[in-house]
Short mmCIF file of C-alpha atoms and ligand atoms in Angstrom, two decimals:
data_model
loop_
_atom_site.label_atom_id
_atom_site.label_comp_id
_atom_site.label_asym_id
_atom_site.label_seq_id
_atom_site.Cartn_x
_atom_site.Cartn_y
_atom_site.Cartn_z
CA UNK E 1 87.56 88.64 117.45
CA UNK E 2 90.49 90.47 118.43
CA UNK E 3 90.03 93.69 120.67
CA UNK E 4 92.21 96.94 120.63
CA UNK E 5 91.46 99.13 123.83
CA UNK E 6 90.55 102.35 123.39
CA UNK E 7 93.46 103.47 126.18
CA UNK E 8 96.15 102.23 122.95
CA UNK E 9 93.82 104.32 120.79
CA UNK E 10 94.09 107.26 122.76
CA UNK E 11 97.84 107.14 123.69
CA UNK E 12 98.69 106.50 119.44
CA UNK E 13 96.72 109.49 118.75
CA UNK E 14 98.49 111.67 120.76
CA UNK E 15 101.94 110.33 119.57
CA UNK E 16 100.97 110.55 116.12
CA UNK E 17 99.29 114.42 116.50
CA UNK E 18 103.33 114.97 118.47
CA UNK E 19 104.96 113.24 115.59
CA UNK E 20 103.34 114.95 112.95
CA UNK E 21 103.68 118.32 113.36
CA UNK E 22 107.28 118.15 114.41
CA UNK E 23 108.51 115.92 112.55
CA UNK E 24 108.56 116.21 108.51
CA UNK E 25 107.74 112.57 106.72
CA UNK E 26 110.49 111.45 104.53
CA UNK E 27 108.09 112.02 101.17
CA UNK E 28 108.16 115.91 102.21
CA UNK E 29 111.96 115.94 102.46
CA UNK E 30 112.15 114.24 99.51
CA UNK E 31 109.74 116.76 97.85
CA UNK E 32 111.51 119.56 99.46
CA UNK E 33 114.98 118.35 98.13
CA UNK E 34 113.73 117.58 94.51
CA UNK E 35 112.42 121.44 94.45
CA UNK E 36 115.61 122.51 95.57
CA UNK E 37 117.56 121.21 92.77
CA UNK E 38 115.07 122.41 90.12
CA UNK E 39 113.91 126.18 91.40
CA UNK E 40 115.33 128.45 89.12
CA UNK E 41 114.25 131.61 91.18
CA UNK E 42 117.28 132.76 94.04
CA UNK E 43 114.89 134.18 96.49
CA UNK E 44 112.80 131.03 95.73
CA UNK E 45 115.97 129.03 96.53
CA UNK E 46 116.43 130.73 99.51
CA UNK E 47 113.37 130.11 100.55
CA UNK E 48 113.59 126.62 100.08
CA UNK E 49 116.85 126.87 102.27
CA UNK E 50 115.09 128.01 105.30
CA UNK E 51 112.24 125.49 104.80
CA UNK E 52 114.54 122.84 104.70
CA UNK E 53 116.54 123.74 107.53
CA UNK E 54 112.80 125.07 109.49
CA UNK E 55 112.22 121.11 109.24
CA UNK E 56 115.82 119.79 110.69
CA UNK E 57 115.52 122.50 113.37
CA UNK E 58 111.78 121.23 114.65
CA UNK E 59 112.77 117.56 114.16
CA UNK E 60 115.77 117.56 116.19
CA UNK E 61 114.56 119.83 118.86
CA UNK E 62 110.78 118.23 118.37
CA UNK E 63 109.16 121.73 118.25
CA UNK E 64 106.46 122.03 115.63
CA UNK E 65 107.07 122.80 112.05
CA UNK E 66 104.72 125.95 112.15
CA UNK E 67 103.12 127.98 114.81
CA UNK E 68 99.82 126.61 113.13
CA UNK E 69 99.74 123.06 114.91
CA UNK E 70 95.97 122.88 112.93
CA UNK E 71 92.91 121.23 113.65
CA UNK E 72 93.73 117.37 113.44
CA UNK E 73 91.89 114.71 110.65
CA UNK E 74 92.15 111.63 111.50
CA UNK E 75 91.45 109.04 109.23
CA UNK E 76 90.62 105.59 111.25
CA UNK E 77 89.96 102.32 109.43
CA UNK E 78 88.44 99.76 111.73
CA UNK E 79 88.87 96.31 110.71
CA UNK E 80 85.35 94.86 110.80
CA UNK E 81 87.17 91.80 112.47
CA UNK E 82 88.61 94.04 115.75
CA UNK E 83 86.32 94.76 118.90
CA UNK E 84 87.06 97.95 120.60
CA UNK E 85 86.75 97.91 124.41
CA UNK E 86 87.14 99.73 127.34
CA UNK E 87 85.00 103.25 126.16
CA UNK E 88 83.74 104.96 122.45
CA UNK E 89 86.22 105.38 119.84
CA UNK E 90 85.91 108.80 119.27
CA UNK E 91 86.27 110.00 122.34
CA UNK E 92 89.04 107.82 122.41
CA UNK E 93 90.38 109.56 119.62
CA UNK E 94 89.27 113.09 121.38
CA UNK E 95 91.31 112.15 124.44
CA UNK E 96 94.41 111.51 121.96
CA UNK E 97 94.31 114.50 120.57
CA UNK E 98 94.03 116.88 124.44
CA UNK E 99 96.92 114.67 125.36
CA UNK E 100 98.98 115.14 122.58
CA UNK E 101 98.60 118.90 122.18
CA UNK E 102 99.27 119.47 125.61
CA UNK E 103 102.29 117.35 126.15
CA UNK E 104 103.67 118.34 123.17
CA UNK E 105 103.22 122.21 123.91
CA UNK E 106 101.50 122.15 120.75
CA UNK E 107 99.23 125.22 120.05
CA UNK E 108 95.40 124.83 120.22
CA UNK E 109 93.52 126.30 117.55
CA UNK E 110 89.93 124.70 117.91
CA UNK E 111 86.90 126.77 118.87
CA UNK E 112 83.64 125.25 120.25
CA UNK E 113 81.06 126.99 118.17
CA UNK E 114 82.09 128.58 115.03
CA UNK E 115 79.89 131.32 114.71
CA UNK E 116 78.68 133.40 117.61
CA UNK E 117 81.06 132.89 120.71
CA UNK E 118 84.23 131.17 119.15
CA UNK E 119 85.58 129.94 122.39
CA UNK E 120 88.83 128.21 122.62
CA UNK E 121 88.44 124.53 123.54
CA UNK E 122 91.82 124.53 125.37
CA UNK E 123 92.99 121.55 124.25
CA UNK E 124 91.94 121.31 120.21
CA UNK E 125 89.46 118.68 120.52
CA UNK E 126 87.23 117.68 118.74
CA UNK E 127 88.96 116.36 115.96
CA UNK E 128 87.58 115.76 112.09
CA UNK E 129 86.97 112.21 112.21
CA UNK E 130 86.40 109.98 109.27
CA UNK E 131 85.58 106.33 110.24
CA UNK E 132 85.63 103.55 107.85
CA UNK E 133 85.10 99.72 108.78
CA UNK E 134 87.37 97.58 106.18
CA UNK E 135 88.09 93.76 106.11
CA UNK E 136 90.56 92.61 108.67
CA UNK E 137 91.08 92.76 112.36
CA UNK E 138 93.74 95.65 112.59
CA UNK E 139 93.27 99.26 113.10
CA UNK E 140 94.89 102.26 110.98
CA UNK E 141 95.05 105.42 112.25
CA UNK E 142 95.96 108.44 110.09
CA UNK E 143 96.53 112.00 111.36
CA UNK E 144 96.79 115.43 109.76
CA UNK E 145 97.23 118.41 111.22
CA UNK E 146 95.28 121.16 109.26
CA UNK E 147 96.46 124.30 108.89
CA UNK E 148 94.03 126.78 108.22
CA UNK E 149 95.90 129.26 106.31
CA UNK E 150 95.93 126.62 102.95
CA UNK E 151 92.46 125.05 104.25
CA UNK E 152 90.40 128.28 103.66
CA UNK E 153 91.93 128.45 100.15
CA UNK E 154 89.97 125.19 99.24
CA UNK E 155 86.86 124.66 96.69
CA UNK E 156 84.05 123.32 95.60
CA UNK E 157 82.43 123.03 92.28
CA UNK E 158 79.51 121.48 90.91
CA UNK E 159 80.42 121.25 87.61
CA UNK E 160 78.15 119.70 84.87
CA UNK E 161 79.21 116.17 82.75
CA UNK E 162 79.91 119.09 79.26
CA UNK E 163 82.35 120.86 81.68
CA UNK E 164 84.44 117.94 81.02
CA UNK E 165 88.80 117.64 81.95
CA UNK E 166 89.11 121.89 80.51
CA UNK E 167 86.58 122.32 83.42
CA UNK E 168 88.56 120.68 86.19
CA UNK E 169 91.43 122.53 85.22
CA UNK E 170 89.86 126.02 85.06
CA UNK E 171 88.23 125.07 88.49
CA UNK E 172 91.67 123.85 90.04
CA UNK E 173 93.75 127.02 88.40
CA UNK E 174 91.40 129.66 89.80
CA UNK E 175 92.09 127.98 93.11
CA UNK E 176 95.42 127.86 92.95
CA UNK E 177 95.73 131.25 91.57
CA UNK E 178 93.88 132.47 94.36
CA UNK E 179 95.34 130.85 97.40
CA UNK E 180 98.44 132.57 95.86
CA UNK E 181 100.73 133.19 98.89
CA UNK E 182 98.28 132.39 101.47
CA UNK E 183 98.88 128.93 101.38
CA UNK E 184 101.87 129.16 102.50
CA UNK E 185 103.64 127.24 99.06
CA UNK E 186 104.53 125.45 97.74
CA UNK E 187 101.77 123.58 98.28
CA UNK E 188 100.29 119.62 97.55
CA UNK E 189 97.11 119.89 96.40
CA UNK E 190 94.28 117.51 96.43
CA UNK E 191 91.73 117.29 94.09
CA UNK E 192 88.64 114.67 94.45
CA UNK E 193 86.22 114.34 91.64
CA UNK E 194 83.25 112.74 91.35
CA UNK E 195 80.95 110.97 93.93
CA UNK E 196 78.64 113.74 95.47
CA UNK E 197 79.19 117.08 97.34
CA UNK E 198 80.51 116.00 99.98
CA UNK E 199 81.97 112.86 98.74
CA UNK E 200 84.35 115.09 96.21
CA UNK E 201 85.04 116.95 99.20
CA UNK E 202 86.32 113.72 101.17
CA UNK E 203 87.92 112.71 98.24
CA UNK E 204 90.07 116.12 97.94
CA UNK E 205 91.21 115.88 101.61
CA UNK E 206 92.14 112.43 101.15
CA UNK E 207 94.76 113.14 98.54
CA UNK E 208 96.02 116.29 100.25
CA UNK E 209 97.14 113.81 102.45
CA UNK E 210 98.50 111.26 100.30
CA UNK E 211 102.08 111.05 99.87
CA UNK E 212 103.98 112.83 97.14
CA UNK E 213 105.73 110.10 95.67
CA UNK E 214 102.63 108.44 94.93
CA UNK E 215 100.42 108.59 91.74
CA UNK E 216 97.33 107.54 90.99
CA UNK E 217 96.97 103.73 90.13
CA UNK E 218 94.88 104.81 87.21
CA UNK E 219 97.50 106.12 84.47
CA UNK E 220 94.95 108.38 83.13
CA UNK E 221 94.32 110.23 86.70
CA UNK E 222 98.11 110.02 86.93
CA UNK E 223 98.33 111.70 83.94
CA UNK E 224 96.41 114.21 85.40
CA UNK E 225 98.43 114.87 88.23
CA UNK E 226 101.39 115.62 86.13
CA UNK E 227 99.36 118.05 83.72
CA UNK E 228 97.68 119.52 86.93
CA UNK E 229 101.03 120.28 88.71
CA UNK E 230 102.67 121.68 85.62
CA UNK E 231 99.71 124.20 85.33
CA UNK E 232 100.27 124.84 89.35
CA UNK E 233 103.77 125.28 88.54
CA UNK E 234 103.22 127.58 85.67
CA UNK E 235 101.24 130.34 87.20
CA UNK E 236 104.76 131.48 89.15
CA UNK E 237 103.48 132.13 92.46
CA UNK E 238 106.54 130.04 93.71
CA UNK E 239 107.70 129.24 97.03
CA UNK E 240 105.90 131.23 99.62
CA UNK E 241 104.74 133.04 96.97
CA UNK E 242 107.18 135.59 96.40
CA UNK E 243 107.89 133.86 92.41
CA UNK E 244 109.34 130.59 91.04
CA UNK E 245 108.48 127.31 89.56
CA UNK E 246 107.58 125.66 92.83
CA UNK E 247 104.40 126.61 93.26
CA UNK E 248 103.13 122.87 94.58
CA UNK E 249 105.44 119.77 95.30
CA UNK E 250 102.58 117.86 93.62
CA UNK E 251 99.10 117.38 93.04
CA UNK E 252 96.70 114.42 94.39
CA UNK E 253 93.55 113.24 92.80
CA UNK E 254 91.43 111.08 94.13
CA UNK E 255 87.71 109.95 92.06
CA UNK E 256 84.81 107.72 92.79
CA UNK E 257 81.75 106.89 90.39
CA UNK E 258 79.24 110.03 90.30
CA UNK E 259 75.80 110.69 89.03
CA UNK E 260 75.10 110.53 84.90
CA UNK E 261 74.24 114.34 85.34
CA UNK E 262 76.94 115.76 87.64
CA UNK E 263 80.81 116.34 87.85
CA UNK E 264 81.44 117.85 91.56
CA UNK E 265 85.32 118.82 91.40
CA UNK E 266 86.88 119.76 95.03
CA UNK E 267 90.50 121.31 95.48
CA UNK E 268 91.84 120.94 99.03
CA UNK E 269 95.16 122.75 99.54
CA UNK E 270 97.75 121.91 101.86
CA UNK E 271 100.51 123.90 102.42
CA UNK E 272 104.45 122.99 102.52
CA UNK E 273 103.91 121.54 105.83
CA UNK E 274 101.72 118.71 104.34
CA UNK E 275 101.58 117.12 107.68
CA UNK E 276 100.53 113.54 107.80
CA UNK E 277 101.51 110.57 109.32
CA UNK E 278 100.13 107.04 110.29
CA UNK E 279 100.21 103.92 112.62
CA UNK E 280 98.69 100.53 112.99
CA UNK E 281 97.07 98.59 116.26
S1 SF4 K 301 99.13 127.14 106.10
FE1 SF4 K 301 100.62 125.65 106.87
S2 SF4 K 301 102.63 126.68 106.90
FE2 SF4 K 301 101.01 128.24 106.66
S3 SF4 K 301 100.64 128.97 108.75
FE3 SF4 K 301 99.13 127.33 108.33
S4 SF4 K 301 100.10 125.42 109.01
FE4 SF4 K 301 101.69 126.98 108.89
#
């Protein structure tokens, strides 16, 4: 059985929460580029100008993207075939995160208790951990830095099996209509479908986070995508939502088998920051 230390754990977290929030992946430059040369709006060109150079600016000086360094997912898939020593994994991951965010001057956003007192934790642990054990003896870590300003935007709908594709889409358009501007677009959004409450939920956030030059392995989903984006695209809130066609670089969806009587539907919106990026141990 091979082991990975939870010290290696730790120190890739913290380089990956660094890394991601300064530094834009090469999918998001490409989306940013692509929008560029198809925005018909000027101030929407404009504002794809300063995006673009926001990005080279924070990359070559490695300050963050935004001011809104988020609360960090982390995706980990544990190789059933790996033994993790030297401490817990998620408070491996927890250390990570305090490291990174403070030697990256990165700002901390997560409070304690989110109801009554809302403290600061100082550092922005915890983290939103989603563990999975999968065949192999490696470990892959995935990070996302989660602004809140597109999170809050997101939904959840428990449509019915009648509602049928015309019900995603009225589901997904009210949402994007309504996280208008405050999502900071143009946006990738993430839709997951099917599963149960909270596994459509899941689903959403994990194509949020997918790359934008991917599609869906399943050409009718993929198909999807394209229909859902154009609809995004048509409503005209446009980049930062002052008007345009780039309302999202693209749209995600993710499914999973569901119950004969139920269609949950969840739209998770990430804004032009779409921070993600990965590593393996
Ligand atoms: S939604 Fe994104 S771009 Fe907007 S403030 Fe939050 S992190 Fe920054």
């Amino acid at each position: 059985m091979r082991e990975v230390s939870c010290q290696e754990i730790s120190d890739c977290v913290g380089k990956l929460a660094i890394q991601a929030c300064c530094v834009q992946t090469d999918d998001i430059k490409h989306a940013f580029r692509k929008a560029r040369s198809t925005e018909v709006s000027i101030l929407g060109q404009n504002i794809l100008d300063t995006l673009i150079e926001n990005g080279k600016i924070a990359e070559s000086n490695m300050m963050p993207i935004c001011q809104d360094t988020g609360m960090l997912v982390v995706f980990v898939e544990v190789g059933q075939e790996v033994h993790i020593i030297g401490g817990y994994l998620e408070d491996a991951i927890n250390d990570g995160v305090k490291k990174g965010y403070t030697e990256g001057y990165l700002r901390k956003s997560v409070v304690e208790e989110p109801l009554f007192e809302r403290k600061n934790t100082t550092n922005n642990a915890p983290a939103v951990i989603h563990t999975r054990i999968v065949r192999g003896d490696k470990i892959r870590i995935q990070v996302a830095p989660k602004g809140f300003g597109s999170e809050n935007k997101s939904v959840l709908k428990m449509l019915v099996p009648a509602d049928g594709i015309e019900g995603v889409k009225k589901v997904f358009l009210e949402a994007v209509k309504l996280a208008g501007p405050n999502a900071c677009p143009p946006m990738v959004i993430g839709v997951g479908i099917g599963g149960t409450m909270e596994k459509a939920a899941l689903l959403a956030k994990i194509a949020a986070v997918r790359e934008t030059d991917s599609k869906n392995p399943d050409s009718r989903y993929a198909k999807l995508e394209d229909e859902l984006l154009e609809l995004a695209n048509a409503t005209g809130v446009g980049p930062q939502g002052l008007g345009g066609v780039t309302t999202a670089f693209k749209v995600n969806v993710e499914w999973y088998p569901t119950h004969i009587a139920g269609l949950p539907v969840a739209i998770n919106i990430n804004c032009h920051a779409a921070r993600h990026c990965d590593a393996e141990l």
